[in-house]
Short mmCIF file of C-alpha atoms in Angstrom, two decimals:
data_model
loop_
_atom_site.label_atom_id
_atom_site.label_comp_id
_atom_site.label_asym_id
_atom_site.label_seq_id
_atom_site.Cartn_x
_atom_site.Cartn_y
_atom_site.Cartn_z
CA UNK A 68 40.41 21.11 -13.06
CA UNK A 69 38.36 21.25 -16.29
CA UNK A 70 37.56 17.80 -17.46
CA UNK A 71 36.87 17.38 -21.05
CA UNK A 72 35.05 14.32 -22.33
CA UNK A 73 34.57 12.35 -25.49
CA UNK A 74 32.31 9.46 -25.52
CA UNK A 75 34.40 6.82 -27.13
CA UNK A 76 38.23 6.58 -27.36
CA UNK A 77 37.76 4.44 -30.66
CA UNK A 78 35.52 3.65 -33.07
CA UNK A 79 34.94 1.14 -36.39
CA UNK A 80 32.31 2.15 -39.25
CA UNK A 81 31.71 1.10 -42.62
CA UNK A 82 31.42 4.23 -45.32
CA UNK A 83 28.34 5.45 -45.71
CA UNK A 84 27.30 5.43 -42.21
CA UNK A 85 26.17 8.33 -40.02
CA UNK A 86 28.50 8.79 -37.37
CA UNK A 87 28.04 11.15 -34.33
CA UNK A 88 30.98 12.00 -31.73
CA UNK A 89 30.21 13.49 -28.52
CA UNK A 90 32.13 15.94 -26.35
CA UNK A 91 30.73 16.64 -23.14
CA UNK A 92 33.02 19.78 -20.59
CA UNK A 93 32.27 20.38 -17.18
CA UNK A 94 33.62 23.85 -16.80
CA UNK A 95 30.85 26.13 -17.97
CA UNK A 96 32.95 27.17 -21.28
CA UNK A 97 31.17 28.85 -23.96
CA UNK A 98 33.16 28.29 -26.56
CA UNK A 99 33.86 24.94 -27.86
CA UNK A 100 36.15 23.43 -30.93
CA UNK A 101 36.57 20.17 -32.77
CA UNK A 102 39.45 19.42 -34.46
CA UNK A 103 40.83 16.33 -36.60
CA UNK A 104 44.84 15.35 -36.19
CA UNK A 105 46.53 13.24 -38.64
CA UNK A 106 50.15 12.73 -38.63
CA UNK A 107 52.08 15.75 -40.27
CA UNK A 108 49.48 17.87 -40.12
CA UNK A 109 48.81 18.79 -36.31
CA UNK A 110 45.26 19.63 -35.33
CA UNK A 111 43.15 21.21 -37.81
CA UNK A 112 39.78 22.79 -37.02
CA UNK A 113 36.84 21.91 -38.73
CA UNK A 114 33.93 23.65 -36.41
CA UNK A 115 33.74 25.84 -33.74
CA UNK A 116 31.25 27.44 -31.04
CA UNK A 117 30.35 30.73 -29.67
CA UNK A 118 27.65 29.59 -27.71
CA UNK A 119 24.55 27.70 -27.45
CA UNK A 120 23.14 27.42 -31.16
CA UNK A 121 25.94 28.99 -32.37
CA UNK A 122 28.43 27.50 -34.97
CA UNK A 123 31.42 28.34 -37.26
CA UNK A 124 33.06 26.56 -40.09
CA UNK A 125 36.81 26.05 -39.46
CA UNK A 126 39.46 25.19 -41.65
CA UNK A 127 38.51 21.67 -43.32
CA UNK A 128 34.24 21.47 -42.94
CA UNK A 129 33.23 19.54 -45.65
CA UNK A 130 31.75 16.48 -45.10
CA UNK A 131 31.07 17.42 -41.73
CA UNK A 132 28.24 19.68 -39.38
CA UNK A 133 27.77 20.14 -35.89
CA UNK A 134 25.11 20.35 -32.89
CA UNK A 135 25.05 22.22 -29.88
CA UNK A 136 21.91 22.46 -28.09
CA UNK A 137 23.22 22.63 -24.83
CA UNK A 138 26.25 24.37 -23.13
CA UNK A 139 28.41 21.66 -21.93
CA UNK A 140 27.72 18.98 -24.71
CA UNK A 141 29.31 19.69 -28.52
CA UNK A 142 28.22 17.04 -31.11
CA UNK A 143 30.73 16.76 -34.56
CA UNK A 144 28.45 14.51 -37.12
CA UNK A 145 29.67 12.73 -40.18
CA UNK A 146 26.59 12.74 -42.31
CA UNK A 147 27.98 9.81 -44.74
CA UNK A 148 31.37 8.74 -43.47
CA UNK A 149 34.09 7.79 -45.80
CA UNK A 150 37.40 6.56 -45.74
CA UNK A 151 39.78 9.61 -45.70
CA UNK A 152 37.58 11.17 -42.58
CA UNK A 153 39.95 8.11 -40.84
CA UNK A 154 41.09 9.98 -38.05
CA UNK A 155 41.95 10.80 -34.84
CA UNK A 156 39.71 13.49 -33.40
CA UNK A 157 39.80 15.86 -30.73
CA UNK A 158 37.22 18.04 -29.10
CA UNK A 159 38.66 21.44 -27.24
CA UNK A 160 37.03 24.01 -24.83
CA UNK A 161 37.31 27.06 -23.55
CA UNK A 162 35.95 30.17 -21.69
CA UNK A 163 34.90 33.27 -23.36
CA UNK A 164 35.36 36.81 -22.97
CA UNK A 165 32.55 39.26 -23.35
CA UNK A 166 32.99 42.16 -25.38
CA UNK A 167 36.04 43.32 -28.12
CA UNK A 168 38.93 42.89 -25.20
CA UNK A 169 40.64 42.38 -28.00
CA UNK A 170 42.35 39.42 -26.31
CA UNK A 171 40.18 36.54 -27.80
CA UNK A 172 43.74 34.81 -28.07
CA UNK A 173 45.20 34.46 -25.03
CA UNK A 174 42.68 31.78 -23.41
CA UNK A 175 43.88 28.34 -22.84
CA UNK A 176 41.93 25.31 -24.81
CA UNK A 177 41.45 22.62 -23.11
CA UNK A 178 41.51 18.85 -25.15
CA UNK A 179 39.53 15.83 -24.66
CA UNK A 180 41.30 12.34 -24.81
CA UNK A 181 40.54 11.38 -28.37
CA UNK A 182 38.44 9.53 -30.65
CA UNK A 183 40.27 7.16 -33.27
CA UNK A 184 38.04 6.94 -35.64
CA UNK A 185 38.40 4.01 -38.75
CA UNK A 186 36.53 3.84 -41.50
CA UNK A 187 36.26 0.98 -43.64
CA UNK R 42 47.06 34.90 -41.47
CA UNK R 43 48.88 32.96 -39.43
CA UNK R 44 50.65 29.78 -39.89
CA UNK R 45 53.31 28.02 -37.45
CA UNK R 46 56.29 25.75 -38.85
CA UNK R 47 57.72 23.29 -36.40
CA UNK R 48 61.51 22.42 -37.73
CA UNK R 49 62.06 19.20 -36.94
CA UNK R 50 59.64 15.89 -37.31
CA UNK R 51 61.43 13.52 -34.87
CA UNK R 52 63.92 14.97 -31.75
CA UNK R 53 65.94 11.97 -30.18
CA UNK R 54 67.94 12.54 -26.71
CA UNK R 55 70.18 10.99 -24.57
CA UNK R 56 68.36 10.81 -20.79
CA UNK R 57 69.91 13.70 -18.90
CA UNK R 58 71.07 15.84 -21.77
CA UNK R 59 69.25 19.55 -23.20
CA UNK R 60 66.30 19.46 -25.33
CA UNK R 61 65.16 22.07 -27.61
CA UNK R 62 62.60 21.96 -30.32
CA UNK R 63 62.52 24.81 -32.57
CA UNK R 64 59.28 26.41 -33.82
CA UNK R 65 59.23 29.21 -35.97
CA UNK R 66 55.69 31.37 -36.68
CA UNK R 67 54.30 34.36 -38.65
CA UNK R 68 51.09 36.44 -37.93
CA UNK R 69 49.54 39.59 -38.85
CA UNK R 70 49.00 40.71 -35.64
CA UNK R 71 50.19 40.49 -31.77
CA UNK R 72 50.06 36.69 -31.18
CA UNK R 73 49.56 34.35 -28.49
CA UNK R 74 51.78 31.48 -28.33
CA UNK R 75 51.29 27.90 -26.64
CA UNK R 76 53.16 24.66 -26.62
CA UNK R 77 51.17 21.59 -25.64
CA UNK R 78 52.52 17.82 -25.22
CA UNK R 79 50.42 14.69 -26.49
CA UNK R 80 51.81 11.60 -24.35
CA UNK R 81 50.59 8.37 -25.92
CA UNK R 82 47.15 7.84 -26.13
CA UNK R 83 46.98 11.08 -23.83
CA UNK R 84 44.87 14.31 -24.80
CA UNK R 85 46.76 17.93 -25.30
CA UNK R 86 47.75 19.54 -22.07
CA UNK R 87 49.21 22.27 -21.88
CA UNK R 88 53.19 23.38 -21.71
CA UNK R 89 53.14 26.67 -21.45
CA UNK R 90 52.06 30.02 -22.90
CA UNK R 91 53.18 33.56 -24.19
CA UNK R 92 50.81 36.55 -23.92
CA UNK R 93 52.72 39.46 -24.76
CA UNK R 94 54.36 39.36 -21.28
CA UNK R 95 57.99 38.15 -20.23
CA UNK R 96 59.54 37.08 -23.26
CA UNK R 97 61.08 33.85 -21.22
CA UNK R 98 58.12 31.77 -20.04
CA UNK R 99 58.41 29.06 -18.03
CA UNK R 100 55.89 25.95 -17.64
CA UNK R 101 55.61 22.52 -16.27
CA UNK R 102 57.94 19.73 -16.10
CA UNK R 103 61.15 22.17 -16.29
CA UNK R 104 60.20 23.53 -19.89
CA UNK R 105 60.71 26.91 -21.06
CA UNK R 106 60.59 28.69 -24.35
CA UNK R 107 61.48 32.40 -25.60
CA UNK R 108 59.62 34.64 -27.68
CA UNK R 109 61.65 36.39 -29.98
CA UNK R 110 59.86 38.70 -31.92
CA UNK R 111 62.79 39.50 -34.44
CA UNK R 112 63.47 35.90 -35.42
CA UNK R 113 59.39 34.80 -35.47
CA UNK R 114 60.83 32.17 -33.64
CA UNK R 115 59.24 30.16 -29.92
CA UNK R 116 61.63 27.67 -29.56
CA UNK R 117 60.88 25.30 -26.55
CA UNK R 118 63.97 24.35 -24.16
CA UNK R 119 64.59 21.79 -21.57
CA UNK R 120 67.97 21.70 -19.61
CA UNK R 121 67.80 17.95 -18.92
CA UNK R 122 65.62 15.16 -20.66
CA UNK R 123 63.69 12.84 -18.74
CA UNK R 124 62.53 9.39 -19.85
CA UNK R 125 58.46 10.70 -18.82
CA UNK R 126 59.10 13.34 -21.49
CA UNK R 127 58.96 11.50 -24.97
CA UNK R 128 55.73 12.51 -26.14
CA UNK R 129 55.03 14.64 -29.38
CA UNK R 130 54.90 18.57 -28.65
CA UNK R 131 52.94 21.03 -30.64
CA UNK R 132 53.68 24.83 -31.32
CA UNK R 133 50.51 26.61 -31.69
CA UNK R 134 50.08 30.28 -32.82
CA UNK R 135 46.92 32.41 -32.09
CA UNK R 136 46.26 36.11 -33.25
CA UNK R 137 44.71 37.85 -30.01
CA UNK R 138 43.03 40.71 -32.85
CA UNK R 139 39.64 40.11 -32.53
CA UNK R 140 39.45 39.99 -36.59
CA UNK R 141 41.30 36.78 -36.20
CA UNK R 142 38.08 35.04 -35.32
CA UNK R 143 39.55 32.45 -31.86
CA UNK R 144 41.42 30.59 -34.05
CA UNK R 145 44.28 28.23 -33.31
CA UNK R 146 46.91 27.36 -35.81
CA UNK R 147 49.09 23.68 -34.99
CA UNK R 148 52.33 23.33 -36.19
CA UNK R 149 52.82 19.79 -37.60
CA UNK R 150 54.61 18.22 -34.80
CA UNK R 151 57.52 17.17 -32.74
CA UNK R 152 58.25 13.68 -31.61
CA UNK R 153 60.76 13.14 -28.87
CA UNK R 154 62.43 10.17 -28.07
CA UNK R 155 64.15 9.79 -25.01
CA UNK R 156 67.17 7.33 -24.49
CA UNK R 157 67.84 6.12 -21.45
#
C-alpha cells in the first residue's frame, strides 16, 4: 500500500512565523501535490511537483513556496504565516507517466492524514 | 476549464436505506472522475474512479456511481447505508488532455449522516 506521511497532525503558531510542513511517500511517486481544505471549498491546490527540483504554482500560491530536494519528501513553507492560512492541509502523491499518453488524468492521488494548522 | 458542483452540503439517512449524492461537472475535454471519502480525522481514500471505461463503476464499501455524459452528471449511489459510512465524500473532476496540466478539481463537499 502507498503510505503517505505528514509530520504533524496539528499545529499552533503565532503570525509572522515561518512555518514548514513536511510530507514524506514511500512509493517512489514523482509527482507530488499540496493542497489546503477549508469547509465549503474542498481541496484546493496551491503547489505541485513533476519531479525532483521541479515545482508548479496551483490554484491559491500566494503566501506560500515549496521544496523538493529529494523524491519522497515534499516541503509546503509559509514564509510569514497569518491568520487566514488557518487551515487544514493535505499533502497528495502520485506516479507519473512518461511521455504525452495523453492520460495524465487517470492516476489515482494518494492523501496524507492532515495537518490542522492554527494561526494566532 | 473544469469545475465540479456537488448538490447537496449535508445528506442525512436512515441506517439501512439508499444513499445517493449527486455531483454534477463540466470540462473541456475527456475527463477522469473520482469520488473519495474523508472519515473523521481520516485522510482521502479513495471510492472509486471513471476512466472513460464502463459507464457504471463500482468501488469499495458497496458504492457505485454512473457517468453520464449527457447530463455532466457522476452521481454516487449506495443501496443500503451503514452507520461506518458517515463521513464527507468529495467529487473530483480531472481533464486526462495533457494541456490540462495534472490537475484535480474538488467539489465542495458532502456530509453524510447516518441514523441508526
Amino acid at each position: 500500500d502507498v503510505k503517505v506521511t505528514q509530520s504533524s497532525r496539528y499545529l499552533v503558531k503565532r503570525t509572522g512565523e515561518k512555518v514548514f510542513l513536511e510530507c514524506v511517500q514511500d512509493m517512489d511517486h514523482e509527482n507530488m501535490f499540496w493542497y489546503r481544505q477549508d469547509p465549503g471549498l474542498g481541496l484546493r491546490l496551491i503547489y505541485f511537483s513533476y519531479d525532483v527540483k521541479m515545482k508548479e504554482k496551483g490554484d491559491i500560491p500566494e503566501g506560500y513556496s515549496v521544496s523538493r530536494e529529494k523524491k519522497e519528501r515534499f516541503s509546503l513553507i509559509l514564509e510569514s504565516a497569518s491568520t487566514n492560512q488557518t487551515s487544514m492541509y493535505l499533502c497528495a502523491s502520485r506516479r507519473g507517466l512518461a511521455g504525452g499518453t495523453g492520460s495524465w488524468g487517470q492516476e489515482t492521488q494518494y492523501f496524507g492524514p492532515g495537518t490542522r494548522l492554527l494561526v494566532l | 476549464a473544469q469545475s465540479v458542483t456537488q448538490l447537496d452540503s449535508h445528506v442525512s439517512v436512515s441506517e439501512g436505506t439508499p444513499v445517493l449524492l449527486r455531483c454534477n461537472y463540466s470540462s473541456s475535454y475527456s475527463p477522469s472522475l473520482f469520488w473519495y471519502v474523508q472519515h473523521p480525522n481520516k485522510g482521502l481514500q479513495l471510492l472509486l474512479k471513471y476512466t472513460s471505461a464502463a459507464t457504471l463503476v463500482k468501488g469499495i464499501n458497496g458504492f457505485e456511481a454512473e457517468f453520464k455524459k449527457s447530463e455532466t452528471s457522476f452521481h454516487l449511489t449506495k443501496p443500503s447505508a451503514h452507520m461506518s459510512d458517515a463521513a464527507e465524500y468529495f467529487c473530483v473532476v480531472s481533464d486526462r488532455g495533457k494541456a490540462a496540466g495534472n490537475k484535480l478539481t474538488f467539489g465542495g463537499g458532502t456530509r453524510v449522516l447516518v441514523k441508526p
